[in-house]
Each structure stands twice: as C-alpha cells, then as structure tokens.
C-alpha cells in the first residue's frame, strides 16, 4: 500500500434520474401503503434507473484501472469503490427480483441493504472528490441522491432483530455449544460436505435466520468467498488452532491485495467461532490477506488470523473481534471499516530485512464514524522476535487514510512497541488530520514519555465514545450472537 495521490480529471456524462410523482394513491396498484408510498410501477422504475446509474459509474471506474497516471494505491481505492458499486447493483437486482411479491420483511431487508450501500458509497464520494477525480465524485453524488429518493419511498422501518433457532449460552460457557448445526463439513466424509464452499452454496440466500455450518478439525486448503446474498451465516470450528482455512495468494504471485484473501465475507450478520484463517505466502511475498470482512454486524470469536503483510482487512461495516489471535508484520490490521477488538492477542512477527512492523493502517477517508478501537488486548512479540525485539521495529500504526483513526484502551503493550509508538506514512502527510489516541494502557511498551508529538495524536482522559455500544452500536445486535462483550469502558 502507498499513500493516495491526485490523478487526472476525466470527462464523464452525468446521469440525472427523474422520479414519478409521489402523489398517486399507491393502493391503485394493490400495494400495501405501509410498505411503499408510491405506485408499484414508479418504485420499479426508480430501482431500474438507479441500477443503470450505478452500472455506468462502475463501468467508468473499471476503465480507470489501466490509467498510466495511477499508482498502485489509487488503483486499490478505485477497485474498492468499484466493488461497492457492483454490490449495490446486486442489491438493486435482488430488490427488483422481489418487486412482484413485496412483504414487510423483504422491504425491511431492502432498506437495510440500501442504507449500508449508501453509507459506503459516501466514503467514495469524498475520496474521489479530494484525491482522484471530481467528475466521478459528482456522478457518485447523483447516485447516492437517487438511493436517498428510493429509500424515501420505503415505509417499512429497518429491522435489527434476528431469528435464532437455538438457545442462548449460559454465562461463562462456550457460546458455540449453544448452537445446533444445519450442516457439517468434514474432510473424512462424516459430514454432509467435504468443502466449506459447498456448504455455503447450500445455505439459503437472503435469510433472516441464522444458518449454522459446523466445520470439523483439519486444514481446509480452499478460498472461501461469501457474497452479500448469504446473510446470517454462522461458521463454527473445533478450535482456532485445529480447524484452519488456508491459502497463499499474494501480490508476488499476481493477486491484487483485495483479491488475495483466503477468506472473504461480504454478507451481513456473519459469525465465526473457534476457527482459524491463514495466508501462508510468507514475509517476502508482499500483501497477502488471510481474512477480509466487508460484513456489517460481523463477529469473530476465538479465531486465529495469521499472516504477514496485510493479514486482516477490515473492509467495511461494523465488526467485533473477541478473544482472537491476530499476527503479522506490515500493516497487518488495515481497512476502512469500524471495528472493536476486545481481549485479543496482537502478535507482531519478524519481518524481512529493511521492513518495520506496523500493527494498524486504518484507511479512514473522511471524518465519518469509522475507525479501530482496541480494548483489553495484549500486544506481545511472536516467538521469532522474543529476545531480539529491535531486529524489527514495531509501531502501533501508521496513517493509510487522511483521517486515519485508531485508539488503544486499557491494553497491555510489551517492550516490542517502540517508544515513539506511531509511524509516519510519508513524511508529515496526514499528521494533523489523523486521530490516534491511547488511554490507560500498561506494560513496558505503554510509556507515553517518548510518544510522537503530532497534532493528531492524543492522550485522552475518557474513552466512552470508543466503547462497543457507542462505537458500533453493539447493544442492539451483539446479544443475539451469544458472544460475550463489554458494552462500556
């Protein structure tokens, strides 16, 4: 990853979407006015025109990949936004497929998806406006405006409840024990499937209920991708060190960073327990993602996430990591999403000669609510660094995005952490717009006496705004998972 740069300005045709009058009685089309407040043909037309706009902007972005004026970092951003546009088009496709059989739960789900898509696209608007191409930014604004208008036609409110078909775990017990598997994956043939992807394919699409996949112990050498349609999946292994999903894609072997993930989940409501995700490409192969999550309201409990550079991509959405072990070297926890890490082990590993470790590279692109919050975690050197921590300098993070935001709260820091704590990305860029903070950390690496003196670095006296409840709204959706969490600080 490299810092974002300005690029050329390309000509782009703007698509203006005109909507039908909202004054017609919706009941003329036999649609319950409590679902949508316009006639069905007008609603369908708006969805179709919005989809056309989305596809045209996505097409423009796809042609920008080959631009000689773009550096790799800018291509990463373009690819990210293009992927979001394609996901939005999928949402609109699904919405159109349900148009002749609208029900309250379907329309509520439609609202949820469009809200998520819109919030993600607004990040791209700011990035294109400030750093890449203002013409495309204007087209994105028109698109988000049209999504706003579609949302204005929907009467059903977004629902956050989840139908769970199992009992809640008793306090102090393993939440995984409270689940009943819908299907089992086993390499020895004792389950219904031998491959995880086959089990995922068998899961219902657009489900409002959790579908549980139990994966028996073993190393599963496959690349898993869960698209947006496979909502509310639960993946449970037999232990983070005995059930492992393994891959080795990397930049060095020809894979773009965001396409290199061993495990990639985009569907909302994903839950993983007692399982490992690894990328074994090695320290010399560049960016090589083990786990990529673009799943809103996703939870990872007692998971091992192992790699070197760019191990964990927190792509987008609200995410919660509890009692996980995450290891790597350069920027090994990175991305644009909003994540809380509680009671997890963060393990810097020995990097190749000339490299330095940065635990985080938050890519926040605007002054939105995203960022990373580490609470009650332990930062300790891997076995290959213990006893020689100076062989690879290790920092808490560096600013990938202009408004990069990361906080460490009540966490143990071993002597692996450098006295200055944080590292510049490129000279003094972003040092006044980033937000890095520390609160009541302890251990030999937690001393703040030698910390950086940047305008954006803070020693804070309270951290409530970064707690689970306020930062990711956890009280409204985490209880249904059965996973323990501390809502406040």
Short mmCIF file of C-alpha atoms in Angstrom, two decimals:
data_model
loop_
_atom_site.label_atom_id
_atom_site.label_comp_id
_atom_site.label_asym_id
_atom_site.label_seq_id
_atom_site.Cartn_x
_atom_site.Cartn_y
_atom_site.Cartn_z
CA UNK A 1 0.00 0.00 0.00
CA UNK A 2 1.16 3.50 -0.78
CA UNK A 3 -0.38 6.93 0.00
CA UNK A 4 -3.17 8.18 -2.22
CA UNK A 5 -2.26 10.62 -4.94
CA UNK A 6 -4.10 13.09 -7.11
CA UNK A 7 -4.77 11.94 -10.60
CA UNK A 8 -6.00 13.15 -13.93
CA UNK A 9 -9.50 14.55 -14.42
CA UNK A 10 -11.58 12.59 -16.89
CA UNK A 11 -14.75 13.63 -18.69
CA UNK A 12 -17.86 11.89 -17.52
CA UNK A 13 -21.51 12.02 -18.60
CA UNK A 14 -23.85 12.66 -15.69
CA UNK A 15 -26.99 10.60 -15.45
CA UNK A 16 -29.90 12.55 -13.92
CA UNK A 17 -32.68 10.38 -12.60
CA UNK A 18 -36.23 11.71 -12.64
CA UNK A 19 -38.78 10.06 -10.40
CA UNK A 20 -42.50 9.76 -10.93
CA UNK A 21 -44.88 11.86 -8.90
CA UNK A 22 -45.38 10.66 -5.32
CA UNK A 23 -48.93 11.97 -5.12
CA UNK A 24 -50.65 8.99 -6.77
CA UNK A 25 -52.53 6.64 -4.46
CA UNK A 26 -50.29 3.54 -4.09
CA UNK A 27 -53.31 1.35 -3.40
CA UNK A 28 -54.25 1.67 -7.08
CA UNK A 29 -51.57 -0.96 -7.71
CA UNK A 30 -52.69 -3.22 -4.87
CA UNK A 31 -49.56 -2.46 -2.82
CA UNK A 32 -49.91 -2.06 0.92
CA UNK A 33 -49.25 1.67 1.59
CA UNK A 34 -47.45 0.62 4.76
CA UNK A 35 -44.72 -0.91 2.55
CA UNK A 36 -44.10 1.79 -0.05
CA UNK A 37 -45.68 5.21 -0.55
CA UNK A 38 -45.67 5.33 -4.36
CA UNK A 39 -47.32 3.22 -7.08
CA UNK A 40 -45.52 -0.02 -7.80
CA UNK A 41 -44.54 0.95 -11.39
CA UNK A 42 -42.94 4.17 -10.09
CA UNK A 43 -41.00 2.25 -7.45
CA UNK A 44 -39.82 -0.31 -10.00
CA UNK A 45 -38.80 2.41 -12.45
CA UNK A 46 -36.77 4.17 -9.75
CA UNK A 47 -34.93 0.96 -8.89
CA UNK A 48 -34.17 0.29 -12.56
CA UNK A 49 -32.88 3.80 -13.23
CA UNK A 50 -30.78 3.77 -10.08
CA UNK A 51 -29.28 0.45 -11.12
CA UNK A 52 -28.44 1.89 -14.54
CA UNK A 53 -26.68 4.83 -12.93
CA UNK A 54 -24.71 2.54 -10.62
CA UNK A 55 -23.61 0.34 -13.51
CA UNK A 56 -22.45 3.32 -15.58
CA UNK A 57 -20.33 4.73 -12.77
CA UNK A 58 -18.87 1.25 -12.15
CA UNK A 59 -18.03 0.95 -15.85
CA UNK A 60 -16.19 4.27 -15.75
CA UNK A 61 -14.15 3.10 -12.76
CA UNK A 62 -13.26 -0.18 -14.48
CA UNK A 63 -11.71 1.78 -17.35
CA UNK A 64 -9.64 3.83 -14.90
CA UNK A 65 -7.59 0.80 -13.77
CA UNK A 66 -5.34 0.99 -16.81
CA UNK A 67 -4.56 4.70 -16.43
CA UNK A 68 -0.81 5.21 -16.53
CA UNK A 69 -1.09 8.16 -14.18
CA UNK A 70 -2.38 5.99 -11.36
CA UNK A 71 -0.12 4.42 -8.76
CA UNK A 72 -0.99 1.14 -7.08
CA UNK A 73 -2.51 2.80 -4.01
CA UNK A 74 -5.02 4.73 -6.11
CA UNK A 75 -5.92 1.59 -8.05
CA UNK A 76 -6.68 -0.06 -4.69
CA UNK A 77 -9.16 2.72 -3.86
CA UNK A 78 -10.76 2.58 -7.31
CA UNK A 79 -11.10 -1.21 -7.04
CA UNK A 80 -12.64 -0.86 -3.58
CA UNK A 81 -15.24 1.66 -4.79
CA UNK A 82 -15.92 -0.36 -7.93
CA UNK A 83 -16.59 -3.44 -5.79
CA UNK A 84 -19.00 -1.41 -3.67
CA UNK A 85 -20.83 -0.26 -6.79
CA UNK A 86 -21.14 -3.82 -8.03
CA UNK A 87 -22.51 -4.85 -4.64
CA UNK A 88 -25.03 -2.00 -4.81
CA UNK A 89 -26.08 -3.19 -8.27
CA UNK A 90 -26.59 -6.68 -6.80
CA UNK A 91 -28.79 -5.18 -4.06
CA UNK A 92 -30.88 -3.42 -6.68
CA UNK A 93 -31.07 -6.63 -8.75
CA UNK A 94 -32.37 -8.51 -5.74
CA UNK A 95 -34.84 -5.72 -4.96
CA UNK A 96 -36.20 -5.88 -8.50
CA UNK A 97 -36.50 -9.67 -8.28
CA UNK A 98 -38.86 -9.30 -5.29
CA UNK A 99 -40.96 -6.50 -6.77
CA UNK A 100 -44.00 -8.66 -7.56
CA UNK A 101 -44.20 -10.17 -4.09
CA UNK A 102 -43.41 -7.39 -1.63
CA UNK A 103 -43.68 -8.30 2.04
CA UNK A 104 -42.72 -6.37 5.16
CA UNK A 105 -39.58 -8.40 5.92
CA UNK A 106 -38.45 -8.20 2.29
CA UNK A 107 -38.90 -4.42 2.12
CA UNK A 108 -37.18 -4.02 5.51
CA UNK A 109 -34.24 -6.06 4.23
CA UNK A 110 -34.18 -3.90 1.11
CA UNK A 111 -33.98 -0.77 3.25
CA UNK A 112 -31.16 -2.26 5.34
CA UNK A 113 -29.09 -3.15 2.29
CA UNK A 114 -29.62 0.20 0.56
CA UNK A 115 -28.73 2.08 3.75
CA UNK A 116 -25.48 0.13 4.06
CA UNK A 117 -24.65 0.61 0.37
CA UNK A 118 -25.32 4.33 0.56
CA UNK A 119 -23.14 4.86 3.64
CA UNK A 120 -20.24 3.04 1.97
CA UNK A 121 -20.56 4.98 -1.28
CA UNK A 122 -20.40 8.32 0.56
CA UNK A 123 -16.84 7.40 1.54
CA UNK A 124 -16.01 7.02 -2.15
CA UNK A 125 -17.56 10.41 -2.94
CA UNK A 126 -15.16 12.15 -0.56
CA UNK A 127 -12.15 10.18 -1.81
CA UNK A 128 -12.78 10.84 -5.50
CA UNK A 129 -13.52 14.50 -4.83
CA UNK A 130 -10.34 15.15 -2.85
CA UNK A 131 -7.82 12.75 -4.34
CA UNK A 132 -8.77 11.18 -7.66
CA UNK A 133 -11.45 12.65 -9.96
CA UNK A 134 -14.05 15.28 -9.06
CA UNK A 135 -16.23 14.45 -12.09
CA UNK A 136 -16.70 10.88 -10.91
CA UNK A 137 -17.35 12.24 -7.42
CA UNK A 138 -20.24 14.30 -8.79
CA UNK A 139 -21.69 11.23 -10.52
CA UNK A 140 -21.42 9.33 -7.25
CA UNK A 141 -23.30 12.15 -5.52
CA UNK A 142 -26.11 11.85 -8.05
CA UNK A 143 -26.19 8.12 -7.41
CA UNK A 144 -26.36 8.45 -3.62
CA UNK A 145 -29.08 11.08 -4.05
CA UNK A 146 -31.13 8.65 -6.14
CA UNK A 147 -30.69 5.95 -3.48
CA UNK A 148 -31.91 8.52 -0.94
CA UNK A 149 -35.05 9.01 -3.00
CA UNK A 150 -35.64 5.27 -3.28
CA UNK A 151 -35.27 4.98 0.49
CA UNK A 152 -37.79 7.79 0.84
CA UNK A 153 -40.35 5.63 -0.96
CA UNK A 154 -39.99 2.78 1.55
CA UNK A 155 -42.34 2.98 4.52
CA UNK A 156 -41.19 -0.13 6.42
CA UNK A 157 -38.56 0.66 9.02
CA UNK A 158 -35.24 -1.15 9.17
CA UNK A 159 -35.45 -4.17 11.49
CA UNK A 160 -32.49 -5.27 13.61
CA UNK A 161 -33.95 -8.39 15.20
CA UNK A 162 -32.60 -11.77 14.25
CA UNK A 163 -34.37 -15.12 14.33
CA UNK A 164 -32.10 -17.51 16.19
CA UNK A 165 -33.19 -21.12 16.30
CA UNK A 166 -31.01 -22.09 19.26
CA UNK A 167 -30.93 -21.32 22.95
CA UNK A 168 -28.58 -18.73 24.39
CA UNK A 169 -25.37 -19.96 26.01
CA UNK A 170 -25.22 -19.96 29.78
CA UNK A 171 -22.98 -17.28 31.33
CA UNK A 172 -19.34 -18.34 31.27
CA UNK A 173 -19.91 -21.24 28.87
CA UNK A 174 -18.70 -21.55 25.28
CA UNK A 175 -21.32 -19.88 23.03
CA UNK A 176 -20.53 -22.43 20.32
CA UNK A 177 -22.08 -25.14 22.49
CA UNK A 178 -25.49 -23.47 22.28
CA UNK A 179 -25.74 -23.85 18.51
CA UNK A 180 -27.18 -26.75 16.53
CA UNK A 181 -25.53 -27.27 13.15
CA UNK A 182 -27.65 -27.17 9.99
CA UNK A 183 -24.85 -28.86 8.05
CA UNK A 184 -21.42 -30.31 8.89
CA UNK A 185 -18.21 -30.13 6.88
CA UNK A 186 -15.61 -32.86 7.40
CA UNK A 187 -12.64 -33.98 5.34
CA UNK A 188 -13.16 -37.59 6.40
CA UNK A 189 -16.60 -37.77 4.81
CA UNK A 190 -18.53 -37.95 8.08
CA UNK A 191 -20.31 -34.69 7.33
CA UNK A 192 -22.66 -33.71 4.53
CA UNK A 193 -19.88 -31.81 2.74
CA UNK A 194 -16.10 -32.06 2.41
CA UNK A 195 -15.59 -28.46 1.25
CA UNK A 196 -16.64 -25.31 3.10
CA UNK A 197 -17.69 -23.55 -0.11
CA UNK A 198 -20.11 -26.39 -0.90
CA UNK A 199 -21.77 -25.91 2.49
CA UNK A 200 -22.02 -22.17 1.90
CA UNK A 201 -23.60 -22.75 -1.51
CA UNK A 202 -26.25 -24.90 0.20
CA UNK A 203 -27.17 -22.13 2.66
CA UNK A 204 -30.34 -20.15 1.93
CA UNK A 205 -29.98 -16.73 0.32
CA UNK A 206 -31.25 -13.51 1.93
CA UNK A 207 -32.05 -15.41 5.11
CA UNK A 208 -33.40 -13.62 8.18
CA UNK A 209 -32.48 -16.69 10.25
CA UNK A 210 -29.01 -17.87 11.16
CA UNK A 211 -27.73 -20.87 9.23
CA UNK A 212 -25.09 -22.83 11.13
CA UNK A 213 -22.17 -24.62 9.45
CA UNK A 214 -20.02 -26.80 11.71
CA UNK A 215 -16.51 -27.47 10.38
CA UNK A 216 -14.62 -30.39 11.89
CA UNK A 217 -10.89 -30.22 12.57
CA UNK A 218 -8.45 -30.16 9.68
CA UNK A 219 -6.64 -27.79 7.33
CA UNK A 220 -9.01 -26.77 4.55
CA UNK A 221 -6.97 -25.54 1.58
CA UNK A 222 -9.61 -23.58 -0.26
CA UNK A 223 -10.54 -19.98 -0.98
CA UNK A 224 -13.85 -19.04 0.58
CA UNK A 225 -15.97 -16.14 -0.65
CA UNK A 226 -19.32 -15.35 0.95
CA UNK A 227 -21.21 -12.84 -1.20
CA UNK A 228 -23.89 -10.45 0.02
CA UNK A 229 -26.73 -12.90 -0.59
CA UNK A 230 -25.65 -15.35 2.13
CA UNK A 231 -26.80 -13.32 5.11
CA UNK A 232 -26.64 -14.50 8.74
CA UNK A 233 -24.23 -17.40 8.29
CA UNK A 234 -22.60 -18.95 11.38
CA UNK A 235 -19.31 -20.81 10.90
CA UNK A 236 -18.09 -22.87 13.86
CA UNK A 237 -14.87 -24.89 14.04
CA UNK A 238 -13.45 -27.20 16.68
CA UNK A 239 -10.79 -24.73 17.78
CA UNK A 240 -8.82 -21.82 16.37
CA UNK A 241 -5.69 -23.96 16.05
CA UNK A 242 -7.28 -27.20 14.85
CA UNK A 243 -9.81 -26.03 12.25
CA UNK A 244 -7.96 -23.85 9.74
CA UNK A 245 -8.83 -22.37 6.35
CA UNK A 246 -5.56 -21.89 4.48
CA UNK A 247 -4.37 -20.14 1.31
CA UNK A 248 -1.24 -18.49 -0.08
CA UNK A 249 -2.29 -15.85 -2.63
CA UNK A 250 -0.15 -12.71 -2.61
CA UNK A 251 0.92 -9.66 -4.60
CA UNK A 252 4.09 -11.52 -5.56
CA UNK A 253 2.04 -14.30 -7.15
CA UNK A 254 -0.05 -11.84 -9.15
CA UNK A 255 -3.01 -11.18 -6.86
CA UNK A 256 -4.23 -7.67 -6.07
CA UNK A 257 -4.35 -7.04 -2.33
CA UNK A 258 -8.14 -7.14 -2.06
CA UNK A 259 -8.34 -10.28 -4.19
CA UNK A 260 -5.70 -12.21 -2.25
CA UNK A 261 -7.85 -13.12 0.77
CA UNK A 262 -8.07 -16.74 1.84
CA UNK A 263 -11.47 -15.97 3.36
CA UNK A 264 -13.64 -13.10 2.09
CA UNK A 265 -17.08 -12.36 3.56
CA UNK A 266 -19.42 -9.60 2.38
CA UNK A 267 -22.82 -10.76 3.69
CA UNK A 268 -24.20 -9.01 6.77
CA UNK A 269 -24.63 -10.78 10.09
CA UNK A 270 -21.71 -13.20 9.71
CA UNK A 271 -20.45 -15.02 12.82
CA UNK A 272 -17.29 -17.16 13.11
CA UNK A 273 -16.22 -19.10 16.21
CA UNK A 274 -13.34 -21.42 17.11
CA UNK A 275 -11.71 -21.34 13.67
CA UNK A 276 -8.51 -20.15 12.02
CA UNK A 277 -7.87 -18.16 8.84
CA UNK A 278 -4.34 -18.08 7.44
CA UNK A 279 -2.30 -16.87 4.49
CA UNK A 280 0.96 -18.79 4.25
CA UNK A 281 2.56 -16.76 1.44
CA UNK A 282 5.35 -15.69 3.80
CA UNK A 283 7.04 -12.41 4.78
CA UNK A 284 8.76 -11.79 1.43
CA UNK A 285 5.68 -12.05 -0.82
CA UNK A 286 4.18 -8.63 -0.08
CA UNK A 287 0.49 -8.06 0.60
CA UNK A 288 -1.27 -11.35 1.34
CA UNK A 289 -4.64 -11.21 3.11
CA UNK A 290 -5.83 -14.05 5.34
CA UNK A 291 -9.25 -12.64 6.24
CA UNK A 292 -11.25 -9.89 4.56
CA UNK A 293 -14.55 -8.81 6.11
CA UNK A 294 -16.95 -6.42 4.45
CA UNK A 295 -19.76 -7.81 6.57
CA UNK A 296 -21.80 -5.35 8.60
CA UNK A 297 -22.57 -6.67 12.10
CA UNK A 298 -19.96 -9.40 11.80
CA UNK A 299 -18.44 -11.17 14.83
CA UNK A 300 -15.23 -13.20 15.16
CA UNK A 301 -14.94 -15.09 18.44
CA UNK A 302 -11.89 -17.14 19.41
CA UNK A 303 -10.50 -17.01 15.88
CA UNK A 304 -6.86 -17.12 14.79
CA UNK A 305 -5.99 -14.79 11.90
CA UNK A 306 -2.44 -15.44 10.71
CA UNK A 307 -0.26 -13.92 8.02
CA UNK A 308 2.45 -11.37 7.43
CA UNK A 309 1.79 -8.17 5.46
CA UNK A 310 -1.92 -7.15 5.38
CA UNK A 311 -3.20 -10.13 7.37
CA UNK A 312 -6.65 -8.76 8.28
CA UNK A 313 -8.65 -6.44 6.02
CA UNK A 314 -11.47 -4.72 7.92
CA UNK A 315 -13.06 -3.66 4.66
CA UNK A 316 -16.32 -2.05 5.75
CA UNK A 317 -19.19 -2.23 8.19
CA UNK A 318 -19.38 -2.72 11.96
CA UNK A 319 -17.23 -5.60 13.21
CA UNK A 320 -16.44 -7.16 16.59
CA UNK A 321 -13.42 -9.34 17.44
CA UNK A 322 -13.35 -11.11 20.80
CA UNK A 323 -10.59 -13.34 22.21
CA UNK A 324 -8.91 -13.61 18.81
CA UNK A 325 -5.22 -14.01 17.97
CA UNK A 326 -4.04 -11.81 15.09
CA UNK A 327 -0.47 -11.95 13.80
CA UNK A 328 1.54 -10.25 11.07
CA UNK A 329 4.19 -7.72 10.11
CA UNK A 330 3.45 -4.69 7.90
CA UNK A 331 0.03 -3.04 8.28
CA UNK A 332 -1.38 -6.35 9.42
CA UNK A 333 -4.73 -4.91 10.57
CA UNK A 334 -5.92 -2.46 7.92
CA UNK A 335 -9.01 -1.17 6.16
CA UNK A 336 -11.89 1.28 6.18
CA UNK A 337 -14.47 -0.35 8.48
CA UNK A 338 -15.47 0.23 12.10
CA UNK A 339 -14.07 -2.45 14.39
CA UNK A 340 -13.75 -3.16 18.09
CA UNK A 341 -11.16 -5.68 19.30
CA UNK A 342 -11.67 -6.95 22.86
CA UNK A 343 -9.48 -9.30 24.92
CA UNK A 344 -7.49 -10.29 21.84
CA UNK A 345 -3.81 -11.12 21.36
CA UNK A 346 -1.98 -8.98 18.81
CA UNK A 347 1.25 -10.69 17.71
CA UNK A 348 3.87 -8.81 15.66
CA UNK A 349 6.18 -11.21 13.80
CA UNK A 350 9.72 -10.91 12.48
CA UNK A 351 9.72 -9.01 9.17
CA UNK A 352 12.23 -9.25 6.34
CA UNK A 353 15.36 -7.12 6.47
CA UNK A 354 14.62 -3.44 5.89
CA UNK A 355 10.97 -3.65 6.90
CA UNK A 356 9.34 -2.44 10.09
CA UNK A 357 6.15 -3.68 11.70
CA UNK A 358 3.03 -1.55 11.87
CA UNK A 359 0.13 -3.21 13.66
CA UNK A 360 -2.55 -0.99 12.09
CA UNK A 361 -3.05 1.01 8.90
CA UNK A 362 -6.50 2.48 9.21
CA UNK A 363 -7.72 3.89 5.90
CA UNK A 364 -10.47 6.28 7.08
CA UNK A 365 -11.06 8.57 4.12
CA UNK A 366 -13.33 11.22 5.64
CA UNK A 367 -14.47 12.44 9.04
CA UNK A 368 -17.05 9.67 9.39
CA UNK A 369 -17.69 7.33 12.33
CA UNK A 370 -15.29 4.56 11.27
CA UNK A 371 -12.02 3.52 12.90
CA UNK A 372 -10.37 0.85 15.06
CA UNK A 373 -10.77 0.51 18.84
CA UNK A 374 -8.58 -1.96 20.77
CA UNK A 375 -9.77 -2.74 24.32
CA UNK A 376 -8.23 -5.01 26.98
CA UNK A 377 -5.89 -6.55 24.38
CA UNK A 378 -2.33 -7.88 24.74
CA UNK A 379 0.42 -6.88 22.29
CA UNK A 380 3.31 -9.35 22.52
CA UNK A 381 6.12 -10.42 20.21
CA UNK A 382 5.94 -13.67 18.30
CA UNK A 383 8.47 -16.34 19.26
CA UNK A 384 10.80 -15.28 16.44
CA UNK A 385 11.06 -11.76 17.93
CA UNK A 386 11.20 -12.52 21.64
CA UNK A 387 14.66 -11.71 22.94
CA UNK A 388 15.52 -9.57 19.92
CA UNK A 389 12.70 -7.06 19.61
CA UNK A 390 14.99 -4.47 17.99
CA UNK A 391 15.59 -6.68 14.95
CA UNK A 392 12.22 -5.46 13.61
CA UNK A 393 10.99 -2.09 14.84
CA UNK A 394 7.32 -2.31 15.75
CA UNK A 395 4.76 0.52 15.90
CA UNK A 396 1.10 0.73 16.86
CA UNK A 397 0.13 2.07 13.46
CA UNK A 398 0.57 4.48 10.59
CA UNK A 399 -1.99 6.61 8.68
CA UNK A 400 -3.06 4.91 5.46
CA UNK A 401 -6.02 7.29 5.09
CA UNK A 402 -6.05 11.06 5.53
CA UNK A 403 -8.36 10.78 8.55
CA UNK A 404 -6.92 7.53 9.90
CA UNK A 405 -8.38 6.77 13.36
CA UNK A 406 -7.13 4.17 15.87
CA UNK A 407 -7.27 4.02 19.67
CA UNK A 408 -5.73 1.63 22.21
CA UNK A 409 -7.57 1.36 25.52
CA UNK A 410 -6.56 -0.45 28.74
CA UNK A 411 -4.32 -2.81 26.79
CA UNK A 412 -1.00 -4.46 27.67
CA UNK A 413 1.95 -3.43 25.50
CA UNK A 414 5.17 -5.41 25.78
CA UNK A 415 8.60 -3.99 25.00
CA UNK A 416 8.01 -4.83 21.33
CA UNK A 417 6.43 -1.35 20.90
CA UNK A 418 8.84 1.47 20.05
CA UNK A 419 8.95 4.46 22.47
CA UNK A 420 7.54 6.81 19.81
CA UNK A 421 4.57 4.47 19.40
CA UNK A 422 3.42 5.54 15.94
CA UNK A 423 5.00 5.89 12.49
CA UNK A 424 4.54 8.40 9.66
CA UNK A 425 3.29 7.10 6.32
CA UNK A 426 5.08 9.55 4.06
CA UNK A 427 6.80 12.46 5.70
CA UNK A 428 4.38 14.74 7.53
CA UNK A 429 1.30 13.88 5.45
CA UNK A 430 -1.94 13.44 7.44
CA UNK A 431 -0.34 14.10 10.83
CA UNK A 432 -2.82 16.91 11.58
CA UNK A 433 -5.94 15.15 10.23
CA UNK A 434 -5.45 11.67 11.72
CA UNK A 435 -6.80 10.72 15.15
CA UNK A 436 -4.59 8.39 17.20
CA UNK A 437 -5.19 8.03 20.92
CA UNK A 438 -4.15 6.00 23.97
CA UNK A 439 -5.99 5.52 27.25
CA UNK A 440 -4.79 3.76 30.40
CA UNK A 441 -2.58 1.20 28.67
CA UNK A 442 0.09 -0.63 30.70
CA UNK A 443 3.28 -2.65 30.28
CA UNK A 444 6.85 -1.74 29.24
CA UNK A 445 5.75 -0.55 25.81
CA UNK A 446 2.92 1.63 27.10
CA UNK A 447 5.03 4.51 28.42
CA UNK A 448 3.97 7.72 26.68
CA UNK A 449 7.06 9.74 27.62
CA UNK A 450 8.64 9.28 24.20
CA UNK A 451 5.48 9.26 22.09
CA UNK A 452 5.13 11.28 18.88
CA UNK A 453 4.17 14.95 19.16
CA UNK A 454 1.82 15.08 16.19
CA UNK A 455 -1.25 17.37 16.19
CA UNK A 456 -3.47 14.32 15.63
CA UNK A 457 -2.05 12.24 18.50
CA UNK A 458 -3.92 12.36 21.82
CA UNK A 459 -3.63 11.12 25.38
CA UNK A 460 -7.31 11.01 26.26
CA UNK A 461 -8.90 11.25 29.71
CA UNK A 462 -12.02 9.27 28.81
CA UNK A 463 -12.81 6.78 26.06
CA UNK A 464 -16.58 6.22 26.20
CA UNK A 465 -17.09 7.25 22.58
CA UNK A 466 -14.96 4.25 21.50
CA UNK A 467 -16.84 1.67 23.60
CA UNK A 468 -18.81 -1.16 21.99
CA UNK A 469 -22.19 0.48 22.50
CA UNK A 470 -21.35 3.92 21.15
CA UNK A 471 -18.74 2.99 18.54
CA UNK A 472 -20.51 0.08 16.79
CA UNK A 473 -23.97 0.15 18.39
CA UNK A 474 -23.22 -3.27 19.82
CA UNK A 475 -26.04 -3.43 22.38
CA UNK A 476 -28.57 -3.60 19.54
CA UNK A 477 -27.10 -6.61 17.73
CA UNK A 478 -24.38 -8.43 19.71
CA UNK A 479 -26.67 -10.08 22.31
CA UNK A 480 -28.30 -12.28 19.64
CA UNK A 481 -24.92 -13.88 18.90
CA UNK A 482 -24.34 -15.19 22.42
CA UNK A 483 -20.75 -13.91 22.25
CA UNK A 484 -19.60 -12.11 25.44
CA UNK A 485 -18.82 -8.41 25.16
CA UNK A 486 -18.22 -5.43 27.41
CA UNK A 487 -20.51 -2.64 26.25
CA UNK A 488 -18.83 0.22 28.12
CA UNK A 489 -15.40 1.07 29.47
#
